[in-house]
XYZ file of C-alpha atoms in Angstrom:
737
model
C -5.914 -13.889 -24.761
C -4.326 -16.200 -27.832
C -4.033 -19.577 -25.253
C -5.198 -18.742 -22.819
C -8.534 -19.673 -22.054
C -9.814 -17.033 -19.662
C -13.960 -16.816 -19.710
C -15.330 -13.544 -21.144
C -18.454 -11.000 -20.353
C -19.480 -11.405 -16.753
C -18.581 -14.109 -15.829
C -14.800 -13.052 -17.016
C -14.826 -10.097 -14.903
C -16.279 -12.093 -11.807
C -13.653 -14.323 -11.974
C -11.245 -12.094 -12.441
C -11.928 -9.891 -8.841
C -11.960 -13.281 -6.719
C -8.250 -13.088 -8.155
C -7.838 -9.912 -7.344
C -9.339 -10.205 -3.771
C -6.912 -12.892 -3.020
C -3.953 -11.452 -4.772
C -4.979 -7.377 -3.045
C -6.132 -9.123 0.924
C -3.273 -11.372 1.424
C -1.363 -9.815 4.516
C -2.841 -6.430 4.092
C -3.047 -6.501 8.217
C 0.863 -7.593 8.887
C 1.713 -4.119 9.780
C 0.870 -2.081 13.109
C -0.474 1.621 10.895
C 2.268 3.156 10.061
C 2.790 7.174 11.389
C 1.438 9.579 10.307
C -0.493 8.272 7.747
C -2.784 5.884 8.262
C -2.961 6.839 12.224
C -4.610 10.068 10.656
C -6.901 8.068 8.476
C -8.162 5.791 11.089
C -8.254 8.544 14.192
C -10.087 11.385 12.108
C -12.875 8.441 11.501
C -12.737 7.194 14.715
C -13.328 10.405 16.531
C -16.258 10.880 13.876
C -17.563 7.623 15.443
C -16.904 8.321 18.900
C -18.286 12.200 18.984
C -21.466 11.374 16.904
C -20.266 14.429 14.356
C -20.034 13.241 10.659
C -19.924 16.800 9.404
C -17.099 18.263 10.806
C -13.421 16.275 10.629
C -11.229 16.597 13.758
C -8.285 15.141 14.398
C -7.120 14.893 18.044
C -10.608 16.399 18.656
C -9.471 19.523 16.733
C -10.326 20.798 13.479
C -8.835 19.850 10.837
C -9.859 20.104 7.480
C -7.432 19.884 4.692
C -9.117 16.666 3.403
C -13.273 16.454 2.808
C -15.252 13.771 4.205
C -15.305 10.728 2.469
C -13.199 8.877 2.478
C -13.955 9.147 6.637
C -17.432 7.969 6.068
C -16.428 5.124 4.843
C -13.602 4.101 7.290
C -16.377 4.940 10.015
C -18.273 2.504 8.222
C -15.656 -0.077 8.849
C -14.905 0.555 12.428
C -18.488 0.414 12.574
C -19.389 -2.920 11.278
C -15.555 -4.806 11.980
C -13.886 -2.499 14.779
C -10.826 -0.583 14.516
C -8.011 -3.587 13.516
C -5.325 -3.192 10.628
C -7.213 -5.330 8.238
C -10.373 -3.898 8.509
C -8.805 -0.412 7.695
C -7.033 -1.503 5.096
C -10.310 -2.642 3.280
C -11.562 0.174 1.099
C -7.923 0.366 -0.009
C -8.118 -3.442 -1.123
C -11.442 -3.142 -2.505
C -10.439 0.330 -4.202
C -6.853 -1.229 -5.931
C -9.469 -4.229 -6.681
C -11.696 -1.149 -8.421
C -8.899 0.173 -10.483
C -8.040 -3.447 -12.250
C -11.620 -4.016 -13.440
C -12.098 -1.333 -14.452
C -9.103 -1.155 -16.661
C -10.142 -4.620 -17.736
C -12.944 -3.909 -18.467
C -12.143 -0.834 -20.993
C -9.682 -3.041 -22.218
C -11.786 -6.277 -23.275
C -14.549 -4.225 -23.592
C -12.297 -1.848 -26.717
C -9.502 -3.894 -27.955
C -9.914 -8.060 -26.839
C -10.775 -9.910 -23.479
C -6.849 -10.707 -23.685
C -5.492 -7.591 -23.593
C -7.937 -5.702 -20.877
C -6.470 -9.346 -18.407
C -2.995 -8.193 -19.163
C -3.477 -4.971 -18.377
C -5.256 -5.369 -15.431
C -2.372 -8.070 -14.230
C -0.175 -5.174 -15.077
C -1.615 -2.633 -13.002
C -2.238 -5.290 -10.145
C 1.858 -5.738 -10.166
C 3.498 -2.859 -10.515
C 5.315 -1.790 -6.756
C 3.689 1.643 -6.708
C 0.409 0.553 -7.433
C 0.392 -2.576 -5.081
C 2.330 -0.890 -2.251
C -0.840 1.850 -2.405
C -3.273 -1.148 -2.342
C -2.015 -1.865 1.672
C -2.142 1.733 2.824
C -4.458 3.930 4.455
C -4.138 7.000 2.155
C -6.531 8.611 0.030
C -4.984 9.020 -3.272
C -5.301 5.631 -4.455
C -8.863 5.874 -3.493
C -8.565 9.526 -5.292
C -7.276 7.816 -8.442
C -10.090 5.523 -8.971
C -12.833 7.694 -8.887
C -10.381 10.315 -11.224
C -9.853 7.672 -13.424
C -13.421 5.861 -13.577
C -14.376 9.824 -14.936
C -12.127 9.431 -17.309
C -12.875 5.972 -18.636
C -16.060 7.547 -19.332
C -15.558 10.356 -21.567
C -13.108 8.246 -23.008
C -16.338 5.785 -24.003
C -18.666 8.784 -24.155
C -16.687 11.344 -26.357
C -13.294 9.966 -27.555
C -14.336 6.844 -28.674
C -15.795 6.505 -32.641
C -18.286 3.807 -31.692
C -21.024 5.654 -29.598
C -22.623 3.457 -26.452
C -26.321 3.678 -26.690
C -25.865 4.741 -23.482
C -24.437 7.544 -23.829
C -25.722 10.506 -21.404
C -26.304 7.536 -18.702
C -22.379 7.411 -18.815
C -21.858 10.654 -18.924
C -23.660 11.362 -15.812
C -22.111 8.958 -14.246
C -19.155 11.108 -15.404
C -19.805 13.694 -13.266
C -21.021 11.625 -10.014
C -17.577 10.310 -10.061
C -15.874 13.526 -10.347
C -17.635 14.514 -7.461
C -17.438 11.913 -6.316
C -13.127 12.377 -6.368
C -14.155 16.234 -4.978
C -15.114 15.162 -2.049
C -12.233 12.378 -1.493
C -9.888 15.002 -1.587
C -10.797 18.459 -3.027
C -10.902 19.583 -6.181
C -8.402 18.337 -8.008
C -11.108 15.421 -8.749
C -12.723 17.668 -11.436
C -9.748 19.745 -11.880
C -7.562 16.981 -13.213
C -10.028 15.509 -15.620
C -11.109 18.659 -16.956
C -8.264 19.058 -17.726
C -7.342 16.345 -19.644
C -10.500 16.676 -21.650
C -9.091 20.241 -22.526
C -6.436 18.642 -23.235
C -8.209 16.105 -25.943
C -10.777 18.230 -27.450
C -7.129 20.761 -28.249
C -5.448 18.141 -29.826
C -8.414 16.743 -31.841
C -9.737 20.353 -32.432
C -13.018 18.517 -31.655
C -14.133 22.043 -30.335
C -17.700 21.370 -31.304
C -17.878 18.499 -28.451
C -18.007 21.030 -25.688
C -21.887 21.650 -25.234
C -22.522 18.129 -25.064
C -19.493 17.876 -22.474
C -21.168 20.215 -20.442
C -24.246 17.651 -19.526
C -26.692 19.650 -17.735
C -27.796 16.455 -16.035
C -24.916 15.074 -15.340
C -23.892 18.257 -14.243
C -26.758 18.541 -11.531
C -26.361 15.036 -10.242
C -22.603 16.774 -9.334
C -24.187 19.932 -8.006
C -26.046 17.245 -5.535
C -23.039 15.399 -4.911
C -20.580 17.483 -4.377
C -22.882 21.076 -2.238
C -24.169 18.942 0.657
C -21.269 18.399 2.773
C -19.392 21.664 1.990
C -22.713 23.842 2.702
C -23.408 21.869 6.189
C -19.532 21.963 6.862
C -19.525 25.924 5.807
C -22.531 27.010 8.047
C -20.983 24.847 11.038
C -17.750 26.570 10.678
C -17.015 30.241 9.300
C -13.004 29.782 9.002
C -13.532 26.213 7.077
C -14.018 28.318 3.838
C -10.982 30.318 3.687
C -8.921 26.940 5.426
C -9.878 24.637 2.886
C -10.074 26.271 -0.572
C -7.028 29.125 -0.333
C -5.059 27.706 1.697
C -4.900 23.782 0.879
C -5.557 24.053 -3.172
C -4.221 27.306 -4.011
C -1.638 27.680 -1.570
C -0.617 24.224 -1.507
C -0.103 24.018 -4.982
C 1.510 27.627 -6.253
C 3.936 27.613 -2.947
C 6.008 25.583 -0.983
C 3.710 25.931 2.354
C 3.508 22.499 3.338
C 7.121 22.064 2.416
C 7.043 19.824 -0.364
C 8.972 21.120 -2.468
C 10.935 18.631 -5.097
C 12.605 19.166 -8.111
C 10.873 18.959 -11.858
C 11.860 15.800 -12.824
C 10.827 14.349 -9.462
C 8.066 12.121 -10.857
C 10.335 10.437 -14.026
C 12.387 8.212 -11.692
C 9.407 7.231 -9.475
C 7.446 5.987 -12.093
C 10.561 4.312 -13.527
C 10.662 2.479 -10.254
C 7.145 2.155 -9.223
C 6.387 1.066 -12.617
C 8.344 -1.947 -11.736
C 8.591 -4.444 -13.401
C 6.931 -3.768 -16.398
C 8.500 -0.106 -16.299
C 10.551 -1.910 -19.202
C 7.536 -3.085 -21.811
C 6.125 0.697 -20.207
C 9.258 2.553 -22.292
C 8.287 0.429 -25.649
C 4.877 1.025 -25.713
C 5.224 4.945 -24.883
C 7.665 4.944 -28.199
C 5.384 2.617 -30.049
C 2.590 3.975 -29.231
C 3.160 8.651 -28.784
C 3.758 11.119 -30.299
C 3.199 9.800 -34.330
C 1.860 12.101 -37.385
C -1.245 10.551 -37.442
C -2.448 9.383 -34.245
C -5.687 7.968 -33.041
C -8.271 9.891 -30.790
C -8.046 6.688 -28.222
C -3.941 7.450 -28.548
C -3.774 11.042 -28.381
C -6.623 10.790 -25.418
C -4.101 8.587 -23.903
C -1.465 11.010 -24.335
C -3.283 13.465 -23.199
C -3.940 11.566 -19.226
C -0.775 10.646 -19.021
C 1.368 13.572 -19.674
C -0.799 16.447 -18.970
C -1.343 14.862 -15.474
C 2.255 14.549 -15.396
C 3.271 17.706 -16.242
C 0.512 19.686 -14.116
C 2.514 17.874 -10.762
C 5.907 18.677 -11.905
C 5.049 21.909 -11.796
C 3.017 21.330 -8.345
C 5.169 23.169 -5.521
C 4.135 20.151 -3.499
C 5.019 16.664 -4.638
C 5.041 13.367 -2.805
C 4.830 10.276 -4.635
C 1.313 9.159 -4.596
C 0.230 11.820 -6.218
C 1.073 10.507 -9.713
C -0.991 7.402 -9.261
C -4.510 8.399 -11.602
C -1.858 7.624 -14.262
C -1.146 4.413 -13.573
C -4.435 2.585 -15.351
C -3.912 4.812 -18.851
C -0.500 3.617 -18.619
C -1.377 -0.345 -17.833
C -3.948 -0.452 -20.943
C -1.547 0.853 -23.486
C 1.320 -1.578 -22.175
C -0.979 -4.633 -22.381
C -1.748 -3.229 -25.752
C 1.165 -2.823 -26.944
C 2.946 -6.412 -25.147
C -0.364 -7.868 -26.782
C 0.197 -6.357 -30.382
C 4.214 -7.503 -30.509
C 3.391 -11.046 -29.611
C 1.335 -11.208 -32.905
C 2.792 -9.825 -34.491
C 6.792 -11.594 -33.636
C 7.799 -7.923 -33.605
C 11.282 -6.973 -32.015
C 9.589 -5.253 -29.615
C 8.699 -7.738 -27.617
C 12.574 -8.421 -27.123
C 13.250 -4.792 -26.860
C 10.530 -4.479 -24.187
C 12.270 -7.847 -22.028
C 15.896 -6.665 -22.427
C 15.387 -3.488 -20.755
C 13.044 -4.762 -18.478
C 16.357 -7.581 -17.181
C 18.767 -3.921 -17.976
C 16.904 -1.883 -15.346
C 16.447 -5.538 -12.810
C 20.392 -5.495 -12.791
C 20.726 -1.572 -11.631
C 18.506 -2.263 -9.177
C 20.383 -5.155 -7.950
C 23.093 -2.621 -8.119
C 21.487 0.320 -6.315
C 20.607 -2.124 -3.198
C 24.582 -2.903 -3.143
C 25.272 1.071 -3.138
C 21.881 2.047 -0.561
C 22.745 -0.823 1.431
C 25.143 1.757 4.236
C 21.065 3.307 4.783
C 19.120 1.059 5.525
C 21.898 -0.878 7.243
C 19.315 -0.926 10.172
C 16.722 -2.408 8.722
C 18.904 -5.524 7.942
C 19.917 -6.247 11.562
C 17.037 -8.689 11.201
C 17.987 -12.026 10.328
C 14.312 -11.733 8.024
C 14.487 -8.483 6.810
C 17.875 -10.052 5.286
C 16.361 -13.450 4.493
C 13.320 -11.686 2.291
C 16.410 -9.447 0.208
C 17.222 -12.539 -0.764
C 14.307 -13.889 -1.871
C 13.350 -10.637 -3.813
C 16.756 -10.805 -5.376
C 16.029 -14.669 -6.467
C 12.478 -14.057 -7.264
C 14.083 -11.121 -9.785
C 16.800 -13.141 -11.387
C 14.007 -16.044 -12.292
C 11.826 -13.049 -13.664
C 15.186 -11.799 -15.997
C 15.659 -15.188 -17.144
C 12.038 -16.100 -18.152
C 12.243 -12.656 -19.648
C 15.170 -13.559 -21.708
C 13.821 -16.590 -22.525
C 10.568 -15.290 -23.590
C 12.698 -13.134 -25.914
C 14.662 -15.403 -27.144
C 12.547 -18.437 -27.772
C 15.050 -20.913 -29.455
C 17.706 -20.764 -26.642
C 15.195 -22.188 -23.852
C 14.982 -25.652 -24.522
C 17.493 -27.993 -22.504
C 19.523 -26.243 -19.203
C 18.726 -23.085 -20.393
C 14.855 -23.818 -19.233
C 15.943 -26.489 -16.698
C 18.252 -24.068 -15.133
C 15.255 -21.860 -15.039
C 13.160 -24.126 -12.978
C 15.967 -24.391 -10.610
C 15.937 -20.659 -9.206
C 12.231 -20.127 -9.725
C 11.760 -23.305 -7.292
C 14.732 -22.380 -5.023
C 12.543 -18.258 -5.057
C 8.819 -20.013 -4.410
C 10.916 -22.189 -1.671
C 12.926 -19.859 -0.231
C 9.806 -17.625 0.398
C 8.036 -20.543 1.785
C 11.312 -20.488 4.232
C 10.232 -17.180 5.735
C 6.361 -17.990 5.954
C 7.083 -21.062 8.144
C 10.907 -20.453 9.363
C 10.765 -21.766 12.025
C 9.924 -25.123 11.045
C 12.917 -25.602 8.682
C 14.126 -29.037 9.776
C 10.673 -30.880 8.765
C 9.701 -28.465 6.236
C 12.687 -29.980 4.021
C 10.598 -32.360 2.933
C 8.601 -29.264 1.463
C 10.962 -27.683 -0.103
C 11.693 -31.090 -2.377
C 7.650 -30.819 -3.635
C 8.198 -27.678 -3.892
C 11.370 -27.889 -6.638
C 9.893 -31.252 -8.717
C 6.315 -29.847 -9.174
C 7.755 -27.044 -10.015
C 10.634 -28.511 -12.535
C 8.007 -30.980 -14.416
C 5.305 -28.393 -15.377
C 8.478 -25.950 -16.793
C 10.035 -29.342 -18.047
C 7.142 -31.246 -19.970
C 6.742 -26.997 -21.000
C 9.974 -27.742 -23.002
C 9.562 -31.092 -24.342
C 5.419 -30.698 -26.307
C 5.845 -34.185 -27.031
C 5.975 -35.050 -22.993
C 1.882 -33.343 -23.690
C -0.579 -36.778 -23.972
C 1.378 -37.590 -19.855
C 0.055 -33.969 -18.812
C -2.886 -35.435 -16.791
C -0.926 -38.678 -15.209
C 1.573 -35.309 -14.226
C -1.446 -33.264 -12.564
C -2.566 -36.164 -10.844
C 1.410 -36.449 -9.592
C 1.425 -32.963 -8.388
C -2.270 -33.348 -6.807
C -1.038 -36.819 -4.820
C 2.313 -34.047 -3.860
C -0.179 -31.347 -2.827
C -2.109 -33.821 -0.282
C 1.683 -34.850 0.581
C 1.526 -31.319 1.403
C -1.650 -30.741 3.301
C -0.890 -33.745 5.490
C 2.537 -31.907 6.595
C 1.179 -28.898 7.695
C -1.203 -31.205 9.783
C 1.858 -32.960 11.614
C 2.351 -29.177 11.766
C -0.393 -28.039 13.322
C 0.275 -30.406 15.873
C 2.179 -28.271 18.542
C -0.839 -25.486 17.515
C -3.194 -27.982 18.367
C -1.777 -28.826 22.483
C -3.443 -27.564 24.482
C -6.087 -26.532 23.261
C -9.678 -27.706 23.761
C -12.472 -29.678 21.501
C -14.132 -26.031 20.260
C -10.624 -24.326 19.571
C -9.585 -27.300 17.461
C -12.353 -27.155 15.695
C -12.014 -23.312 14.674
C -8.560 -24.242 13.973
C -9.714 -26.548 11.621
C -12.213 -25.053 10.112
C -10.774 -21.328 9.714
C -6.962 -22.619 8.667
C -6.775 -25.576 7.606
C -9.485 -26.480 5.496
C -8.856 -23.106 3.438
C -5.589 -23.862 2.997
C -6.175 -27.247 2.232
C -8.193 -25.876 -0.508
C -6.070 -23.635 -2.160
C -3.981 -25.533 -2.566
C -5.117 -27.691 -4.398
C -7.078 -25.320 -6.009
C -3.302 -24.201 -6.883
C -2.574 -27.501 -8.007
C -5.762 -27.617 -10.393
C -4.108 -24.526 -12.350
C -0.669 -25.641 -12.308
C -2.229 -28.645 -14.478
C -4.673 -26.159 -16.826
C -1.705 -24.117 -16.929
C 0.507 -27.499 -17.868
C -2.039 -28.055 -20.476
C -1.244 -24.571 -22.191
C 2.143 -24.841 -21.679
C 2.167 -28.116 -23.805
C -0.719 -26.833 -26.610
C 1.284 -23.618 -26.653
C 4.960 -24.589 -26.970
C 4.704 -25.699 -30.599
C 4.993 -22.022 -31.813
C 6.170 -18.286 -30.082
C 3.174 -16.682 -30.104
C 1.824 -18.927 -27.759
C 4.962 -19.739 -25.690
C 5.591 -16.190 -24.571
C 2.185 -15.944 -24.125
C 3.037 -18.430 -21.486
C 6.063 -16.639 -20.667
C 3.533 -13.470 -19.131
C 1.539 -15.950 -17.165
C 4.694 -17.127 -15.089
C 6.070 -13.360 -15.177
C 2.820 -12.089 -13.445
C 3.509 -15.190 -10.745
C 6.635 -13.841 -10.493
C 5.404 -10.494 -10.515
C 2.591 -11.077 -7.641
C 5.455 -12.626 -5.654
C 7.654 -9.978 -5.875
C 4.712 -7.132 -4.186
C 4.221 -10.154 -1.246
C 7.490 -9.730 -0.729
C 7.721 -6.621 -0.497
C 4.369 -5.963 1.205
C 6.483 -8.380 3.910
C 9.527 -6.490 4.201
C 7.778 -3.176 4.019
C 6.943 -4.647 7.972
C 10.927 -4.716 9.016
C 11.924 -1.246 7.170
C 8.400 -0.013 9.064
C 9.542 -1.126 12.384
C 13.014 0.655 12.410
C 12.677 4.049 10.612
C 8.794 4.878 11.422
C 8.230 2.669 14.327
C 4.905 2.086 15.592
C 3.476 3.034 19.320
C 0.699 0.462 20.021
C 2.569 -1.827 22.717
C 2.880 1.434 24.428
C -0.316 2.561 24.056
C -1.366 -0.344 24.952
C 0.477 -0.844 28.103
C -1.014 2.422 29.079
C -4.857 1.701 27.978
C -4.156 -1.377 30.532
C -3.133 1.177 32.861
C -4.960 4.192 32.782
C -7.768 5.653 34.709
C -10.875 7.720 33.725
C -9.384 10.995 35.243
C -5.752 10.364 33.659
C -3.937 12.488 31.289
C -1.878 11.516 28.402
C 0.751 13.660 26.418
C 3.414 13.104 23.549
C 6.079 14.768 24.218
C 7.911 16.999 20.952
C 5.782 14.938 18.105
C 2.518 13.764 17.682
C 2.592 10.493 16.596
C -0.369 9.909 14.802
C -1.056 6.472 15.127
C -1.248 6.805 19.904
C -4.162 7.904 19.593
C -5.880 4.998 17.822
C -4.378 2.505 19.947
C -4.428 4.137 22.581
C -8.814 5.023 21.736
C -8.683 8.505 23.603
C -7.181 11.563 22.608
C -4.025 12.956 23.895
C -2.101 16.146 24.679
C 1.266 17.016 23.029
C 3.964 19.197 24.669
C 6.448 21.140 22.397
C 5.044 19.880 19.072
C 2.335 21.582 16.631
C 2.788 20.268 13.088
C -0.717 19.544 10.805
C -2.626 20.323 14.978
C -1.871 24.040 13.872
C -4.787 25.268 12.496
C -7.090 23.377 14.528
C -5.094 24.643 17.464
C -5.328 28.105 16.353
C -9.516 27.924 15.668
C -10.162 25.788 19.499
C -7.155 27.144 21.480
C -10.133 26.821 24.682
C -8.870 23.069 24.074
C -5.708 23.358 25.934
C -4.805 20.735 23.620
C -0.672 21.738 23.059
C 1.119 22.737 25.958
C 4.667 24.493 26.467
C 7.958 22.483 27.457
C 8.006 24.426 30.768
C 3.844 25.163 31.419
C 4.232 21.218 31.272
C 6.876 20.431 33.790
C 5.209 22.697 35.694
C 2.529 21.032 35.617
C 3.854 17.098 35.548
C 5.620 18.693 39.438
C 2.441 20.320 40.912
C -0.569 18.114 40.081
C -2.352 15.488 41.231
C -3.475 14.136 38.451
C -1.741 10.629 36.895
C 0.131 11.866 34.049
C 1.310 9.182 30.928
C 3.800 10.293 28.603
C 5.524 8.804 26.006
C 8.478 9.925 24.722
C 11.087 8.602 22.288
C 14.521 6.536 23.858
C 16.198 9.857 21.654
C 14.124 12.468 23.272
C 14.806 10.877 27.041
C 17.822 10.777 26.916
C 18.086 14.020 25.898
C 15.335 15.624 29.090
C 16.120 13.660 31.929
C 19.981 14.054 31.460
C 19.281 17.181 32.710
C 15.839 17.531 34.717
C 15.153 16.932 38.150
C 12.304 15.360 39.943
C 11.332 11.699 40.053
C 9.194 9.641 36.868
C 8.205 6.154 37.338
C 9.148 4.593 34.068
C 5.698 2.018 33.278
C 7.717 0.447 30.531
C 9.922 0.568 27.596
C 11.029 -0.746 24.316
C 13.532 -0.088 21.741
C 12.070 3.042 20.333
C 9.927 4.562 22.769
C 9.670 4.987 26.825
C 6.469 5.601 29.074
C 6.650 6.771 32.658
C 4.806 8.214 34.760
C 4.730 11.274 37.681
C 3.450 8.803 40.333
C 2.968 5.400 41.038
C 1.485 2.080 39.213
C -1.492 1.816 40.859
C -2.031 -2.256 38.635
C 0.321 -4.827 38.045
C 0.154 -5.219 34.159
C 3.033 -7.220 32.865
C 5.381 -5.873 30.634
C 6.348 -6.735 27.400
C 10.115 -6.460 28.670
C 11.805 -8.232 31.744
C 12.364 -5.950 33.933
C 15.308 -4.411 34.484
C 17.300 -2.729 37.453
C 17.062 0.924 37.200
C 21.500 0.748 36.555
C 20.001 -1.838 33.363
C 17.127 0.184 32.295
C 19.645 3.528 32.018
C 22.164 2.217 29.900
C 19.773 0.886 27.542
C 18.423 4.638 27.449
C 21.761 6.525 28.048
C 24.064 4.506 26.307
C 27.683 4.620 26.772
C 27.539 8.413 26.659
C 25.152 9.502 28.609
C 25.634 9.058 32.921
C 22.978 5.938 34.855
C 19.969 6.969 37.083
C 20.202 6.710 40.285
C 17.456 3.968 41.823
C 16.996 2.588 44.807
C 15.120 -0.171 43.996
C 11.463 0.948 44.860
C 8.358 -0.794 43.766
C 7.011 -4.043 42.211
C 8.587 -5.712 38.992
C 6.254 -3.059 36.934
C 7.032 -0.286 38.544
C 10.937 1.096 37.627
C 11.474 4.175 39.180
C 14.432 6.192 38.258
C 15.452 9.579 39.778
C 17.180 12.049 37.423
C 18.816 14.424 38.924
C 20.767 17.342 38.197
C 24.140 15.883 38.879
C 23.473 12.261 36.676
C 25.404 13.303 34.270
C 28.228 13.468 36.280
C 27.717 10.085 38.293
């Protein structure tokens, strides 16, 4: 990239891989597993590891044939290597997110320029949809990376005129990647690449290339990868073929069997929002690239890739947001190409993209205020509100950076200094969220961040100061050292009460890495400062450095979104982790565990055991019908009769709302083991162990008011048992008490 000293070749590749690894892995384990998807794609491999059966996928002990086994195998490998935790289980999606960015970098650098590859990779990494899916344990990102890899191989082997001497190896690789895509999420892994290739052949009239595409060694390689598991699972399960190929492929696409219908235009707003903060530049890139009377073969292929897949899913009867992930890579590439071209030619395209982005930022802020009542429950948490302000601050800072880049002559003096102030405030607010318990002591650190940022941007405004950049870099290093000292002071509270070994581990694993990262950042700041001073003399270099700053802000947007998602999930899709921990500590071998009226898919993961389900079947319907003898699904009356008569101890997980509904009418005694704001765990017998609760043990009257609220009756109580034996009598006249 012009004015950007990024290494080329293998050094640049590994340097970028290192940066991407830091970016994507940050806070990857911050959230508990989300229900249902993340719970499902951890539970199935967990059961594979427990049973040793890696052929027949099972969910909650029942056959589950909706998806192939490759991703389950990868997750099972993580379980064997690292155990089950939120970080290890998201490892593969993070790895594939990095691989997707690296593949765009390789294509951009190989066929366009090093700058195009680097910028396109950054655009892909810092758009909302791609980054959000990198921290979700679902199949779509993995599928998109395999599928995109196959299409890039097609691009290199057939679309480009400068043929590679390794063309046949690339074709074989294309078929293998398509087979891996099929083993990830079904036949879509070969259907979509073949569909895009057919569109390209049709538009370019390259029919003579079809025999070359049907390369026999490639087809053999595809079958070698694709067939073994399918043959094996069919031989063990006669009901697999119809459900997997007919129901989950043909009927899923052509009917509303899964109740996922959306209108044909559904993916257009998804793309507009999902590609932020680069949407404005992508729209300009699409306008400048497509359609033209004489498009290059490469642009026709990218056109077929983007709009072919977009059209394919738009006409599907089943639509989910992640389905559109396979077009992220080509969209990032054409956006990077367009930005680099517009900067070099000093055309208005860069300005137009920046202004569209600013307009979309304004719409996003307005949309927040419109939607605020719908997320008021999420915003009750003060930290969630703070994150909204941080995100808004980063948005504003990004808008000013774009405005300054769009109009370089406006960026001097006060306007650029205002930008420095806003950017520093946004970064400072972000750190405040990270360490809000240290508010007063952290004021000193805020000053450091503000001063460093202001100096960097101010010196970039006045290039005649550039000869002092080494001195300023030393100042930055000094401030960073001060920051490390402040961290050590903060750590004194943490170190109290720890033994010598624990203190050593804390220093080795926490403080030393933090200090190393901070010093590295300081050196990078100094390097960027040198670039900024050298580039300010011309608008081209100035805009490149503005893009660097915008990428930095984009990364902060993604991190804030990731942290904000924890608050959203806690309210909208709460985790059963705490309740599962309580049951696991109390449960004996012969005890039974049930979910009531819903199957919470993260529950068996945290419980480390399958569960029984009352009054619900959902996506377990196929497995429940295929293996009725397992009796995993219970009807309501059947369950309550069993509850009253069995000698076995039963643990029942039930939502707060459902508890209010059920026990306002049910007759019988039940023991309340524990509860939180979302769930209650009850048992048909008294506790046999004294296990500490996360909640202060309430009286039955206090607990009843929590559960039933003002509109429901209090539970009668006798105050029997220990603090952890909360016993509630549910009687027919409860509502009249």
